[in-house]
């Protein structure tokens, strides 16, 4: 995020820059969460920039970004620390002096790193809905109190300052009410044509206006097709435009079709069901036009 430093972010709040476009509603949500010192829970379609938001916020504040990417097997304890009992047992069998200090086998997690940071960091808990349903509840105390106990060493880890916590969700499963109460919530609506054009201009400042207008028309028409299994996202639009520019495809080429499919359709359509659906709709449209 060039041209934006911590001073401007602190004085004016988080906002769009030359390299990153956010809606007014999202900027207000970020600033409200920072003011309230609550985690910001961001939901929205995949590809709408939820993860990028944390990256740009950290850049705007000139601070570190700690990423905790959640998987289906992730446990809340891993965010605090992990105790490597197997390594300690092995070292004990080998007669290593390390075994006398149990802290040698304690690996700090992302929350521990965030709590111990000298400068207030941004902590990204990415795709929290992928974890077990109990995962959010298991983090309630730590996110509320900003401290936790290390049982193996007897330490009490307290945050030096409250990190800015960004939590993303693709809405794959419902989150517990007790967890939701502790967050400031924002749903990223899919950008309108004007906002998308501004986002595209950041990535492709020299794109021809007619090509962009035609591409956006095709893109939004595609998103409005009923029963589409996966609607193309902002990131997929950018990939598609990059290919159009690389292949020097003209606006008129976009209105032509190969069996009902737009050029470079593989950047927008991600499964065979959607490809077949678009081909079928194009075939029916051609028959109706006869």
Short mmCIF file of C-alpha atoms in Angstrom, two decimals:
data_model
loop_
_atom_site.label_atom_id
_atom_site.label_comp_id
_atom_site.label_asym_id
_atom_site.label_seq_id
_atom_site.Cartn_x
_atom_site.Cartn_y
_atom_site.Cartn_z
CA UNK A 1 0.00 0.00 0.00
CA UNK A 2 2.33 2.68 -1.23
CA UNK A 3 1.81 6.23 -0.14
CA UNK A 4 0.02 5.37 3.11
CA UNK A 5 1.80 5.38 6.44
CA UNK A 6 0.87 4.77 10.04
CA UNK A 7 0.43 8.49 10.70
CA UNK A 8 -2.29 8.96 8.08
CA UNK A 9 -4.00 5.73 9.10
CA UNK A 10 -4.05 6.78 12.73
CA UNK A 11 -5.30 10.30 12.00
CA UNK A 12 -7.80 9.63 9.24
CA UNK A 13 -8.75 6.01 9.79
CA UNK A 14 -8.43 3.18 7.31
CA UNK A 15 -9.51 4.13 3.78
CA UNK A 16 -8.94 3.46 0.10
CA UNK A 17 -5.56 4.26 -1.39
CA UNK A 18 -4.07 4.31 -4.86
CA UNK A 19 -3.36 0.58 -4.52
CA UNK A 20 -6.38 -0.73 -2.65
CA UNK A 21 -10.08 0.11 -2.95
CA UNK A 22 -12.50 -0.35 -0.04
CA UNK A 23 -16.15 0.66 0.24
CA UNK A 24 -17.11 3.35 2.74
CA UNK A 25 -19.01 0.72 4.74
CA UNK A 26 -15.96 -1.53 5.03
CA UNK A 27 -13.70 1.36 6.01
CA UNK A 28 -16.19 2.33 8.73
CA UNK A 29 -16.31 -1.27 9.97
CA UNK A 30 -12.52 -1.48 10.23
CA UNK A 31 -12.27 1.80 12.09
CA UNK A 32 -15.16 0.89 14.41
CA UNK A 33 -13.54 -2.45 15.33
CA UNK A 34 -10.22 -0.72 16.03
CA UNK A 35 -11.95 1.89 18.19
CA UNK A 36 -13.98 -0.70 20.11
CA UNK A 37 -10.94 -3.01 20.40
CA UNK A 38 -13.04 -5.93 19.21
CA UNK A 39 -12.20 -8.58 16.61
CA UNK A 40 -13.54 -7.66 13.16
CA UNK A 41 -15.44 -10.60 11.68
CA UNK A 42 -15.51 -10.31 7.89
CA UNK A 43 -17.81 -12.47 5.79
CA UNK A 44 -18.31 -12.48 2.04
CA UNK A 45 -17.95 -14.53 -1.11
CA UNK A 46 -14.55 -16.11 -1.74
CA UNK A 47 -12.41 -13.74 -3.78
CA UNK A 48 -13.86 -10.50 -2.41
CA UNK A 49 -10.62 -9.46 -0.72
CA UNK A 50 -11.18 -10.49 2.91
CA UNK A 51 -7.61 -11.68 3.40
CA UNK A 52 -6.22 -8.76 1.43
CA UNK A 53 -7.95 -6.41 3.86
CA UNK A 54 -5.73 -7.59 6.74
CA UNK A 55 -2.64 -7.24 4.57
CA UNK A 56 -3.49 -3.68 3.59
CA UNK A 57 -4.47 -2.68 7.12
CA UNK A 58 -1.11 -3.87 8.44
CA UNK A 59 0.63 -1.95 5.66
CA UNK A 60 -1.38 1.18 6.42
CA UNK A 61 -0.42 0.98 10.09
CA UNK A 62 3.19 0.07 9.24
CA UNK A 63 3.02 -2.95 11.50
CA UNK A 64 3.45 -6.72 11.32
CA UNK A 65 0.78 -9.06 10.00
CA UNK A 66 0.50 -12.43 11.75
CA UNK A 67 -1.43 -14.97 9.66
CA UNK A 68 -3.20 -17.92 11.22
CA UNK A 69 -4.73 -19.89 8.38
CA UNK A 70 -7.38 -22.24 9.72
CA UNK A 71 -7.88 -25.78 8.43
CA UNK A 72 -10.43 -28.45 9.29
CA UNK A 73 -7.91 -30.04 11.68
CA UNK A 74 -6.84 -26.80 13.41
CA UNK A 75 -7.36 -26.63 17.19
CA UNK A 76 -7.61 -23.45 19.22
CA UNK A 77 -4.73 -24.61 21.44
CA UNK A 78 -2.39 -24.34 18.43
CA UNK A 79 -2.99 -20.60 18.38
CA UNK A 80 -1.71 -20.37 21.96
CA UNK A 81 1.20 -22.81 21.93
CA UNK A 82 2.15 -26.41 21.25
CA UNK A 83 4.13 -28.69 23.58
CA UNK A 84 6.39 -31.13 21.72
CA UNK A 85 6.43 -34.05 24.17
CA UNK A 86 7.77 -36.45 21.52
CA UNK A 87 10.93 -34.39 20.98
CA UNK A 88 11.47 -34.11 24.70
CA UNK A 89 11.17 -37.86 25.14
CA UNK A 90 13.62 -38.44 22.30
CA UNK A 91 16.12 -35.95 23.74
CA UNK A 92 15.75 -37.60 27.14
CA UNK A 93 16.63 -40.98 25.66
CA UNK A 94 19.67 -39.40 23.98
CA UNK A 95 20.80 -37.74 27.21
CA UNK A 96 20.44 -34.19 25.94
CA UNK A 97 20.75 -31.35 28.44
CA UNK A 98 17.82 -29.61 26.75
CA UNK A 99 15.32 -31.79 28.59
CA UNK A 100 15.95 -29.96 31.86
CA UNK A 101 14.28 -26.82 30.48
CA UNK A 102 10.75 -27.63 29.32
CA UNK A 103 10.48 -24.27 27.59
CA UNK A 104 12.73 -25.70 24.87
CA UNK A 105 9.75 -27.77 23.77
CA UNK A 106 7.12 -25.05 23.87
CA UNK A 107 6.34 -23.53 20.44
CA UNK A 108 4.45 -20.21 20.66
CA UNK A 109 1.35 -19.95 18.48
CA UNK A 110 0.05 -16.94 16.58
CA UNK A 111 -1.87 -15.52 19.56
CA UNK A 112 1.20 -15.78 21.77
CA UNK A 113 3.27 -13.98 19.12
CA UNK A 114 0.60 -11.30 18.81
CA UNK A 115 0.37 -10.85 22.59
CA UNK A 116 4.14 -10.55 22.99
CA UNK A 117 4.77 -8.20 20.05
CA UNK A 118 6.44 -4.91 20.95
CA UNK A 119 4.38 -3.04 18.34
CA UNK A 120 0.64 -3.58 18.05
CA UNK A 121 0.27 -6.13 15.23
CA UNK A 122 -2.61 -7.17 12.99
CA UNK A 123 -3.61 -10.78 13.67
CA UNK A 124 -5.45 -12.49 10.81
CA UNK A 125 -7.49 -15.57 11.73
CA UNK A 126 -8.30 -16.68 8.21
CA UNK A 127 -11.32 -18.85 7.26
CA UNK A 128 -12.42 -19.62 10.81
CA UNK A 129 -15.49 -21.47 9.52
CA UNK A 130 -13.30 -24.31 8.23
CA UNK A 131 -12.53 -25.48 11.77
CA UNK A 132 -14.59 -27.59 14.12
CA UNK A 133 -17.72 -25.88 15.49
CA UNK A 134 -16.14 -25.68 18.97
CA UNK A 135 -13.07 -23.82 17.69
CA UNK A 136 -14.51 -20.28 18.02
CA UNK A 137 -15.84 -20.97 21.52
CA UNK A 138 -12.44 -22.29 22.58
CA UNK A 139 -10.95 -18.87 21.81
CA UNK A 140 -13.53 -16.79 23.69
CA UNK A 141 -11.54 -16.33 26.91
CA UNK A 142 -8.26 -15.51 25.18
CA UNK A 143 -9.84 -12.98 22.83
CA UNK A 144 -11.77 -11.40 25.71
CA UNK A 145 -9.09 -11.31 28.38
CA UNK A 146 -6.05 -11.13 26.10
CA UNK A 147 -4.17 -13.62 28.26
CA UNK A 148 -3.73 -17.35 28.74
CA UNK A 149 -1.90 -19.83 30.98
CA UNK A 150 0.95 -22.12 29.89
CA UNK A 151 0.42 -25.19 32.07
CA UNK A 152 3.78 -26.82 31.37
CA UNK A 153 5.83 -23.83 32.56
CA UNK A 154 3.35 -22.05 34.83
CA UNK A 155 3.65 -18.83 32.80
CA UNK A 156 0.77 -16.41 32.38
CA UNK A 157 1.01 -14.79 28.94
CA UNK A 158 -0.63 -11.36 28.83
CA UNK A 159 -0.89 -9.11 25.79
CA UNK A 160 1.42 -6.09 25.92
CA UNK A 161 -1.25 -4.31 23.89
CA UNK A 162 -4.44 -5.57 22.32
CA UNK A 163 -3.69 -6.68 18.74
CA UNK A 164 -6.03 -5.73 15.91
CA UNK A 165 -7.79 -9.01 15.12
CA UNK A 166 -9.30 -9.67 11.69
CA UNK A 167 -11.33 -12.87 11.37
CA UNK A 168 -12.56 -14.04 7.98
CA UNK A 169 -15.32 -16.50 7.14
CA UNK A 170 -16.67 -17.85 3.86
CA UNK A 171 -19.96 -18.64 5.58
CA UNK A 172 -19.47 -22.39 5.23
CA UNK A 173 -20.97 -22.94 8.68
CA UNK A 174 -22.70 -20.88 11.35
CA UNK A 175 -20.57 -19.43 14.14
CA UNK A 176 -21.70 -19.62 17.80
CA UNK A 177 -23.73 -16.70 19.17
CA UNK A 178 -21.37 -16.24 22.11
CA UNK A 179 -18.51 -15.75 19.67
CA UNK A 180 -20.49 -13.40 17.43
CA UNK A 181 -21.35 -11.17 20.39
CA UNK A 182 -17.66 -10.47 20.93
CA UNK A 183 -17.01 -9.39 17.35
CA UNK A 184 -17.79 -6.40 15.20
CA UNK A 185 -19.38 -7.86 12.08
CA UNK A 186 -19.25 -6.78 8.45
CA UNK A 187 -20.42 -8.55 5.30
CA UNK A 188 -18.55 -7.52 2.17
CA UNK A 189 -21.15 -7.07 -0.53
CA UNK A 190 -20.05 -7.86 -4.03
CA UNK A 191 -18.79 -4.64 -5.66
CA UNK A 192 -20.97 -2.80 -8.16
CA UNK A 193 -19.71 -2.00 -11.66
CA UNK A 194 -18.30 1.39 -10.66
CA UNK A 195 -16.33 -0.03 -7.73
CA UNK A 196 -15.10 -2.96 -9.82
CA UNK A 197 -13.92 -0.55 -12.50
CA UNK A 198 -11.94 1.33 -9.84
CA UNK A 199 -10.43 -1.94 -8.59
CA UNK A 200 -9.48 -2.94 -12.13
CA UNK A 201 -7.87 0.47 -12.70
CA UNK A 202 -5.52 -0.24 -9.77
CA UNK A 203 -4.28 -3.42 -11.43
CA UNK A 204 -4.56 -2.42 -15.10
CA UNK A 205 -4.34 1.37 -15.29
CA UNK A 206 -3.92 1.38 -19.10
CA UNK A 207 -6.81 -0.92 -19.99
CA UNK A 208 -9.00 0.37 -22.83
CA UNK A 209 -12.30 1.77 -21.59
CA UNK A 210 -14.36 -0.09 -24.17
CA UNK A 211 -12.70 -3.41 -23.36
CA UNK A 212 -13.32 -2.87 -19.64
CA UNK A 213 -16.95 -1.85 -20.18
CA UNK A 214 -17.66 -4.86 -22.38
CA UNK A 215 -15.80 -7.24 -20.06
CA UNK A 216 -17.73 -5.99 -17.05
CA UNK A 217 -21.01 -6.41 -18.90
CA UNK A 218 -20.14 -10.02 -19.76
CA UNK A 219 -18.92 -10.63 -16.21
CA UNK A 220 -22.08 -9.32 -14.50
CA UNK A 221 -24.33 -11.14 -16.98
CA UNK A 222 -22.51 -14.34 -16.06
CA UNK A 223 -22.93 -13.73 -12.32
CA UNK A 224 -26.69 -13.29 -12.82
CA UNK A 225 -27.17 -16.64 -14.54
CA UNK A 226 -29.60 -18.69 -12.39
CA UNK A 227 -28.33 -21.94 -10.87
CA UNK A 228 -24.67 -21.13 -11.45
CA UNK A 229 -22.79 -23.33 -9.00
CA UNK A 230 -19.92 -20.89 -8.46
CA UNK A 231 -20.25 -17.24 -9.37
CA UNK A 232 -16.99 -15.69 -10.58
CA UNK A 233 -15.35 -13.40 -8.04
CA UNK A 234 -13.31 -10.21 -8.17
CA UNK A 235 -10.03 -12.12 -8.20
CA UNK A 236 -11.26 -14.25 -11.11
CA UNK A 237 -12.29 -11.15 -13.02
CA UNK A 238 -8.75 -9.79 -12.62
CA UNK A 239 -7.28 -13.09 -13.85
CA UNK A 240 -9.63 -13.02 -16.85
CA UNK A 241 -8.73 -9.43 -17.76
CA UNK A 242 -5.03 -10.26 -17.50
CA UNK A 243 -5.53 -13.03 -20.05
CA UNK A 244 -7.61 -10.82 -22.34
CA UNK A 245 -4.85 -8.23 -22.35
CA UNK A 246 -2.12 -10.83 -22.85
CA UNK A 247 -3.96 -12.32 -25.84
CA UNK A 248 -4.88 -8.87 -27.20
CA UNK A 249 -8.58 -9.75 -27.32
CA UNK A 250 -10.77 -6.91 -28.55
CA UNK A 251 -14.15 -5.81 -27.16
CA UNK A 252 -15.87 -7.25 -30.24
CA UNK A 253 -14.26 -10.63 -29.55
CA UNK A 254 -16.02 -10.74 -26.20
CA UNK A 255 -19.43 -10.58 -27.85
CA UNK A 256 -18.60 -13.57 -30.03
CA UNK A 257 -18.80 -17.00 -28.50
CA UNK A 258 -17.37 -20.45 -28.95
CA UNK A 259 -20.33 -22.66 -28.25
CA UNK A 260 -21.77 -19.96 -25.99
CA UNK A 261 -18.60 -19.45 -23.99
CA UNK A 262 -16.64 -16.22 -23.66
CA UNK A 263 -12.93 -16.16 -24.56
CA UNK A 264 -10.67 -17.55 -21.83
CA UNK A 265 -13.74 -18.83 -19.97
CA UNK A 266 -11.58 -21.08 -17.78
CA UNK A 267 -10.62 -18.06 -15.69
CA UNK A 268 -14.29 -17.45 -14.81
CA UNK A 269 -15.98 -20.85 -14.85
CA UNK A 270 -14.48 -23.34 -12.41
CA UNK A 271 -16.44 -26.56 -12.88
CA UNK A 272 -17.93 -28.60 -15.69
CA UNK A 273 -21.53 -28.10 -14.49
CA UNK A 274 -21.30 -24.34 -14.99
CA UNK A 275 -19.61 -24.73 -18.38
CA UNK A 276 -22.43 -27.06 -19.51
CA UNK A 277 -25.05 -24.68 -18.14
CA UNK A 278 -23.68 -21.69 -20.09
CA UNK A 279 -23.40 -23.78 -23.26
CA UNK A 280 -27.00 -24.98 -22.85
CA UNK A 281 -28.34 -21.46 -22.24
CA UNK A 282 -26.48 -20.15 -25.30
CA UNK A 283 -27.87 -23.00 -27.42
CA UNK A 284 -31.43 -22.29 -26.26
CA UNK A 285 -30.92 -18.58 -26.93
CA UNK A 286 -29.77 -19.27 -30.48
CA UNK A 287 -32.75 -21.55 -31.14
CA UNK A 288 -35.12 -18.91 -29.80
CA UNK A 289 -33.61 -16.28 -32.08
CA UNK A 290 -34.35 -18.32 -35.23
#
